[in-house]
Structure formats: structure tokens, C-alpha cells
GROMACS .gro file of C-alpha atoms in nm:
model
  271
    1MET     CA    1  16.228   4.606  12.291
    2VAL     CA    2  16.148   4.685  11.866
    3TYR     CA    3  16.287   4.367  11.727
    4VAL     CA    4  16.411   4.404  11.385
    5LEU     CA    5  16.391   4.128  11.108
    6PRO     CA    6  16.722   3.969  10.968
    7ASN     CA    7  16.781   4.079  10.606
    8ILE     CA    8  16.583   3.846  10.351
    9VAL     CA    9  16.955   3.811  10.143
   10ASP     CA   10  17.289   3.922  10.271
   11ILE     CA   11  17.621   3.838  10.065
   12HIS     CA   12  17.943   3.811  10.243
   13ASP     CA   13  18.247   3.835  10.079
   14LEU     CA   14  18.128   3.596   9.745
   15HIS     CA   15  18.416   3.573   9.500
   16PHE     CA   16  18.282   3.424   9.122
   17GLY     CA   17  18.449   3.331   8.762
   18TYR     CA   18  18.391   3.194   8.492
   19GLY     CA   19  18.781   2.975   8.434
   20ASP     CA   20  18.972   3.233   8.498
   21ARG     CA   21  18.807   3.518   8.441
   22PRO     CA   22  18.705   3.685   8.750
   23ILE     CA   23  18.292   3.793   8.707
   24LEU     CA   24  18.252   3.933   9.121
   25SER     CA   25  18.522   3.981   9.339
   26GLY     CA   26  18.459   4.041   9.727
   27LEU     CA   27  18.117   4.168   9.734
   28GLU     CA   28  17.933   4.284  10.051
   29MET     CA   29  17.606   4.316   9.983
   30ALA     CA   30  17.269   4.334  10.215
   31PHE     CA   31  16.886   4.323  10.095
   32PRO     CA   32  16.647   4.404  10.380
   33ARG     CA   33  16.317   4.297  10.401
   34GLY     CA   34  16.044   4.479  10.224
   35LYS     CA   35  16.262   4.697  10.022
   36VAL     CA   36  16.327   4.766   9.681
   37ILE     CA   37  16.674   4.779   9.615
   38ALA     CA   38  16.796   4.804   9.284
   39VAL     CA   39  17.170   4.694   9.143
   40MET     CA   40  17.276   4.904   8.846
   41GLY     CA   41  17.610   4.904   8.643
   42GLY     CA   42  17.714   4.840   8.304
   43SER     CA   43  17.693   4.575   8.099
   44GLY     CA   44  17.927   4.270   8.184
   45SER     CA   45  17.950   4.448   8.489
   46GLY     CA   46  17.796   4.093   8.737
   47LYS     CA   47  17.433   4.169   8.792
   48THR     CA   48  17.259   3.917   8.608
   49THR     CA   49  17.536   3.685   8.782
   50ILE     CA   50  17.434   3.764   9.124
   51LEU     CA   51  17.040   3.678   9.045
   52ARG     CA   52  17.174   3.373   8.966
   53LEU     CA   53  17.385   3.292   9.277
   54ILE     CA   54  17.034   3.378   9.478
   55GLY     CA   55  16.902   3.127   9.302
   56GLY     CA   56  17.114   2.885   9.289
   57GLN     CA   57  17.212   2.880   8.955
   58LEU     CA   58  17.572   2.904   9.028
   59ARG     CA   59  17.812   2.842   9.305
   60PRO     CA   60  18.057   3.114   9.443
   61SER     CA   61  18.445   2.997   9.434
   62GLN     CA   62  18.407   3.185   9.756
   63GLY     CA   63  18.228   3.392  10.029
   64ALA     CA   64  17.842   3.291  10.064
   65VAL     CA   65  17.493   3.407   9.975
   66LYS     CA   66  17.275   3.345  10.227
   67VAL     CA   67  16.850   3.374  10.212
   68ASN     CA   68  16.660   3.372  10.498
   69GLY     CA   69  16.963   3.249  10.692
   70GLN     CA   70  17.023   2.975  10.435
   71VAL     CA   71  17.336   2.966  10.245
   72VAL     CA   72  17.233   2.853   9.901
   73HIS     CA   73  17.517   2.607   9.761
   74ALA     CA   74  17.547   2.448  10.061
   75LEU     CA   75  17.198   2.338  10.057
   76ASP     CA   76  17.099   1.998   9.866
   77ALA     CA   77  16.849   2.001   9.551
   78ALA     CA   78  16.504   1.991   9.807
   79GLY     CA   79  16.622   2.201  10.014
   80LEU     CA   80  16.685   2.492   9.683
   81TYR     CA   81  16.377   2.399   9.542
   82LYS     CA   82  16.192   2.500   9.847
   83LEU     CA   83  16.367   2.805   9.874
   84ARG     CA   84  16.290   2.825   9.548
   85ARG     CA   85  15.903   2.826   9.573
   86GLY     CA   86  15.938   3.139   9.830
   87MET     CA   87  16.111   3.356   9.516
   88GLY     CA   88  15.928   3.501   9.222
   89MET     CA   89  16.136   3.627   8.866
   90LEU     CA   90  16.075   3.832   8.598
   91PHE     CA   91  16.323   3.748   8.302
   92GLN     CA   92  16.453   3.959   8.049
   93ASN     CA   93  16.251   3.870   7.819
   94GLY     CA   94  16.009   3.776   7.989
   95ALA     CA   95  16.005   3.366   7.927
   96LEU     CA   96  15.630   3.315   7.880
   97PHE     CA   97  15.542   2.945   7.714
   98THR     CA   98  15.442   3.086   7.354
   99ASP     CA   99  15.197   2.810   7.295
  100ILE     CA  100  14.943   2.854   7.626
  101SER     CA  101  14.735   3.115   7.721
  102VAL     CA  102  14.821   3.443   7.949
  103PHE     CA  103  14.581   3.239   8.203
  104ASP     CA  104  14.750   2.911   8.151
  105ASN     CA  105  15.137   3.103   8.193
  106VAL     CA  106  15.020   3.257   8.533
  107ALA     CA  107  14.876   2.928   8.615
  108PHE     CA  108  15.182   2.741   8.576
  109PRO     CA  109  15.360   2.725   8.936
  110LEU     CA  110  15.028   2.751   9.067
  111ARG     CA  111  14.980   2.373   8.892
  112GLU     CA  112  15.341   2.247   8.935
  113ASN     CA  113  15.422   2.406   9.366
  114THR     CA  114  15.044   2.344   9.494
  115ASP     CA  115  14.756   2.148   9.573
  116LEU     CA  116  14.490   2.340   9.484
  117SER     CA  117  14.176   2.308   9.330
  118GLU     CA  118  14.128   2.406   8.942
  119GLN     CA  119  13.875   2.601   9.083
  120PHE     CA  120  14.083   2.778   9.332
  121ILE     CA  121  14.368   2.843   9.084
  122ARG     CA  122  14.106   2.978   8.819
  123ASP     CA  123  13.961   3.274   9.070
  124LEU     CA  124  14.384   3.328   9.158
  125VAL     CA  125  14.553   3.358   8.831
  126LEU     CA  126  14.232   3.631   8.773
  127LEU     CA  127  14.294   3.800   9.071
  128LYS     CA  128  14.676   3.838   8.952
  129LEU     CA  129  14.601   3.903   8.634
  130ASN     CA  130  14.367   4.163   8.648
  131ALA     CA  131  14.637   4.331   8.925
  132VAL     CA  132  14.877   4.374   8.643
  133GLY     CA  133  14.549   4.518   8.422
  134LEU     CA  134  14.507   4.215   8.179
  135ARG     CA  135  14.239   3.965   8.324
  136ASN     CA  136  14.048   4.013   8.030
  137ALA     CA  137  14.363   3.920   7.806
  138ALA     CA  138  14.375   3.582   7.982
  139ARG     CA  139  14.297   3.380   7.705
  140LEU     CA  140  14.485   3.498   7.409
  141LYS     CA  141  14.837   3.352   7.328
  142PRO     CA  142  15.141   3.577   7.409
  143ALA     CA  143  15.157   3.656   7.018
  144GLU     CA  144  14.872   3.823   7.076
  145ILE     CA  145  14.912   4.052   7.275
  146SER     CA  146  15.199   4.374   7.288
  147GLY     CA  147  15.589   4.365   7.485
  148GLY     CA  148  15.438   4.549   7.739
  149MET     CA  149  15.177   4.328   7.842
  150ALA     CA  150  15.409   3.992   7.797
  151ARG     CA  151  15.634   4.153   8.057
  152ARG     CA  152  15.304   4.239   8.300
  153VAL     CA  153  15.208   3.833   8.204
  154ALA     CA  154  15.533   3.801   8.334
  155LEU     CA  155  15.500   4.019   8.652
  156ALA     CA  156  15.212   3.818   8.725
  157ARG     CA  157  15.320   3.523   8.688
  158ALA     CA  158  15.639   3.595   8.930
  159ILE     CA  159  15.410   3.680   9.261
  160ALA     CA  160  15.172   3.368   9.182
  161LEU     CA  161  15.238   3.188   9.479
  162ASP     CA  162  15.282   3.525   9.661
  163PRO     CA  163  15.685   3.546   9.716
  164GLU     CA  164  15.883   3.660   9.988
  165LEU     CA  165  16.160   3.794   9.734
  166ILE     CA  166  16.094   3.878   9.405
  167LEU     CA  167  16.396   3.920   9.184
  168TYR     CA  168  16.367   4.141   8.870
  169ASP     CA  169  16.630   4.090   8.560
  170GLU     CA  170  16.599   4.454   8.325
  171PRO     CA  171  16.219   4.491   8.375
  172PHE     CA  172  16.231   4.792   8.135
  173ALA     CA  173  16.464   4.647   7.865
  174GLY     CA  174  16.288   4.729   7.527
  175LEU     CA  175  15.956   4.877   7.679
  176ASP     CA  176  15.832   5.232   7.529
  177PRO     CA  177  15.825   5.518   7.849
  178ILE     CA  178  15.482   5.447   7.854
  179SER     CA  179  15.528   5.065   7.960
  180MET     CA  180  15.845   5.143   8.127
  181GLY     CA  181  15.634   5.380   8.359
  182VAL     CA  182  15.327   5.130   8.372
  183THR     CA  183  15.579   4.801   8.504
  184ALA     CA  184  15.770   5.062   8.742
  185ASN     CA  185  15.463   5.163   8.889
  186LEU     CA  186  15.321   4.781   8.947
  187ILE     CA  187  15.717   4.681   9.085
  188ARG     CA  188  15.624   4.892   9.371
  189LYS     CA  189  15.317   4.890   9.414
  190LEU     CA  190  15.314   4.511   9.419
  191ASN     CA  191  15.587   4.483   9.615
  192ASP     CA  192  15.422   4.677   9.962
  193ALA     CA  193  15.131   4.518   9.878
  194LEU     CA  194  15.265   4.172   9.903
  195GLY     CA  195  15.525   4.251  10.143
  196SER     CA  196  15.792   4.127   9.948
  197THR     CA  197  16.094   4.216   9.910
  198SER     CA  198  16.259   4.320   9.549
  199LEU     CA  199  16.575   4.309   9.403
  200LEU     CA  200  16.601   4.517   9.045
  201VAL     CA  201  16.843   4.461   8.797
  202SER     CA  202  16.865   4.727   8.528
  203HIS     CA  203  17.025   5.027   8.306
  204ASP     CA  204  16.741   5.248   8.407
  205VAL     CA  205  16.822   5.507   8.594
  206THR     CA  206  16.558   5.729   8.590
  207GLU     CA  207  16.286   5.392   8.626
  208SER     CA  208  16.480   5.226   8.886
  209PHE     CA  209  16.554   5.566   9.101
  210ALA     CA  210  16.207   5.653   9.051
  211ILE     CA  211  16.078   5.373   9.282
  212ALA     CA  212  16.405   5.232   9.480
  213ASP     CA  213  16.498   5.237   9.822
  214TYR     CA  214  16.816   5.184   9.755
  215VAL     CA  215  17.063   5.116   9.543
  216TYR     CA  216  17.401   4.941   9.435
  217PHE     CA  217  17.661   5.021   9.155
  218LEU     CA  218  17.870   4.748   8.998
  219SER     CA  219  18.199   4.791   8.788
  220GLN     CA  220  18.397   4.511   8.710
  221GLY     CA  221  18.230   4.330   8.958
  222LYS     CA  222  18.297   4.522   9.286
  223VAL     CA  223  18.053   4.760   9.428
  224VAL     CA  224  18.182   5.125   9.368
  225ALA     CA  225  17.898   5.286   9.520
  226GLN     CA  226  17.571   5.284   9.701
  227GLY     CA  227  17.315   5.503   9.931
  228THR     CA  228  16.967   5.622   9.860
  229PRO     CA  229  16.853   5.722   9.488
  230ASP     CA  230  16.901   6.067   9.584
  231GLN     CA  231  17.226   6.035   9.783
  232MET     CA  232  17.355   5.864   9.387
  233ARG     CA  233  17.235   6.197   9.161
  234VAL     CA  234  17.439   6.416   9.331
  235SER     CA  235  17.678   6.175   9.390
  236THR     CA  236  18.078   6.323   9.279
  237ASP     CA  237  18.176   5.951   9.249
  238PRO     CA  238  18.288   5.947   8.877
  239TYR     CA  239  18.160   5.589   8.825
  240VAL     CA  240  17.802   5.771   8.982
  241LYS     CA  241  17.797   6.008   8.761
  242GLN     CA  242  17.906   5.911   8.455
  243PHE     CA  243  17.636   5.677   8.441
  244VAL     CA  244  17.346   5.872   8.620
  245HIS     CA  245  17.411   6.124   8.406
  246ALA     CA  246  17.512   5.903   8.100
  247GLU     CA  247  17.881   6.099   8.053
  248THR     CA  248  18.098   5.972   7.724
  249ASP     CA  249  18.394   6.028   7.958
  250GLY     CA  250  18.445   5.851   8.272
  251PRO     CA  251  18.606   5.558   8.448
  252VAL     CA  252  18.346   5.287   8.287
  253PRO     CA  253  18.548   5.212   7.946
  254PHE     CA  254  18.479   5.142   7.615
  255HIS     CA  255  18.701   4.816   7.557
  256TYR     CA  256  18.664   4.531   7.720
  257PRO     CA  257  18.980   4.461   7.937
  258GLY     CA  258  19.274   4.287   7.750
  259LYS     CA  259  19.533   4.347   7.571
  260ALA     CA  260  19.646   4.636   7.341
  261LEU     CA  261  19.552   4.632   6.922
  262ALA     CA  262  19.886   4.670   6.840
  263GLU     CA  263  19.999   4.297   7.050
  264ASP     CA  264  19.751   4.119   6.874
  265LEU     CA  265  19.813   4.253   6.528
  266GLY     CA  266  20.194   4.211   6.635
  267LEU     CA  267  20.249   4.563   6.596
  268ARG     CA  268  20.579   4.671   6.820
  269GLY     CA  269  20.595   5.032   6.960
  270LEU     CA  270  20.250   5.117   6.880
  271GLN     CA  271  19.965   5.200   7.137
   0.00000   0.00000   0.00000
């Protein structure tokens, strides 16, 4: 008999909003272990909100997010911190500490969460930096390296504790084509080497499709399509087709939903 491991993340009937403004509505998603899963959609579709709910920064108004079988919003502070130690996070802007070196940025989670000796931490940090090609930049400050290099340092920090789950918030934003390709390859290779699960939030179709095993498309807080990258490339779904092929006409609105301009200006009978 083959034993199938449960999903590392399960999202069921998830609802979330800010006040009376809904962001996510009835979301159903599953993230199998060992895979790279891309969550894609236009700005404001709720992608980053999903990451914050998984990390316990936000609480759903209905439904649940489970990580390793635990309902995230039901955990107390100690349980939540323990759960987070099994996660790595690559923030959209890298979020490096600007006043300390590349080395100390990567060493930070090890010093905060372990009792390892400084010698052992030194060796681990150098190994992580070597994995992203920046061992020889260890003593530089973030301001002394390029934006693409800074993103790789942030990636080394995200994997410092060999997490089971790695969350990526727009990892390709602001990078040149070469840096995007390097970063995408690193995400895939590190995921496979660590046996982790990677959840990738991104607008970038080319790089995400190149490394993802499965893709969810969000629109207005709901999953509107899902499947493998190959299935999404040939999808005839109007939303997927517009997004994947960068078409200007389609179901994705240009204007934020709300009242018509004529109504706001007090003009009657105009559209």
C-alpha cells in the first residue's frame, strides 16, 4: 500500500475582508508537499492576503487555513511562532536589514531561533549564500549589491532554517530578465533540494509557468481557473486567456469596482 502524505496547506471555504470590503470569498485551495504552486491574478485579487492568512498575520472571517493539519487562526501565540519556524518568507521588496551585512542578514533567523554555536552558524550561512551564488559578498551591506543580488540574499535568508514551506511574494518584481531567470531557477532547485513546498505569488507568467507544477488564477477574491502551466497556456477561459496573453480586452476590469463617474459627479442621465 502506498501512503500519500496530506497536503501541507489546505484552504477551505475561506472568506476575508477589510470592514465591509470583501477580499476573498469561498476560497478552496490545496498545496501538496514537494511542489511549486503559483497563485496568479491581477492587482487586488487577494494573492498576498492568502500569504498573510497562511502566516497567521490575518484571521479569516469564515472558513479556515490549515498548515500541517493545524488551523492557523486557532493557534495561540506560542503555537503560531512554532508553526512559523517551519516557514520561510521572501518578501516582495526583499526586506533586508540595511544596516547589517549580507552575512548577518542570513544569520539572523538562525541566531533568533536556534542555540547553534557561532562557528556552526557561520558554516551554515556560507553554505546558504553559496547556494545562491553570493558567498563572496557575505561582508557587503545590502546597499553595496544590486537589486537582483539583494533578492538572492533574501532567498538565502528564507531557506536558512530549511523550512518545509516557503512563501514567495512577487519574487520577480523589479528584476531584469537575467535576474528573473536566475531567481526562478533558484526557487525550483532549492525547493527540490530541500524537499520543501513553495507557494509563489506572482504576476510574471513566463517565469512562473517555467517552474510551477500547478497554477491557481484568482479574480475578485475567487479561484476562476486552475491547472498545470500547460493547461493554462491553452485555456480558452476568458480570464486566463486575457492574463496569460496580456490582452487589453477581457473580463479583467480597468476601473476599481464602485459607482459610475457620472454618479460621483452628480450628473444625471450620463454613463
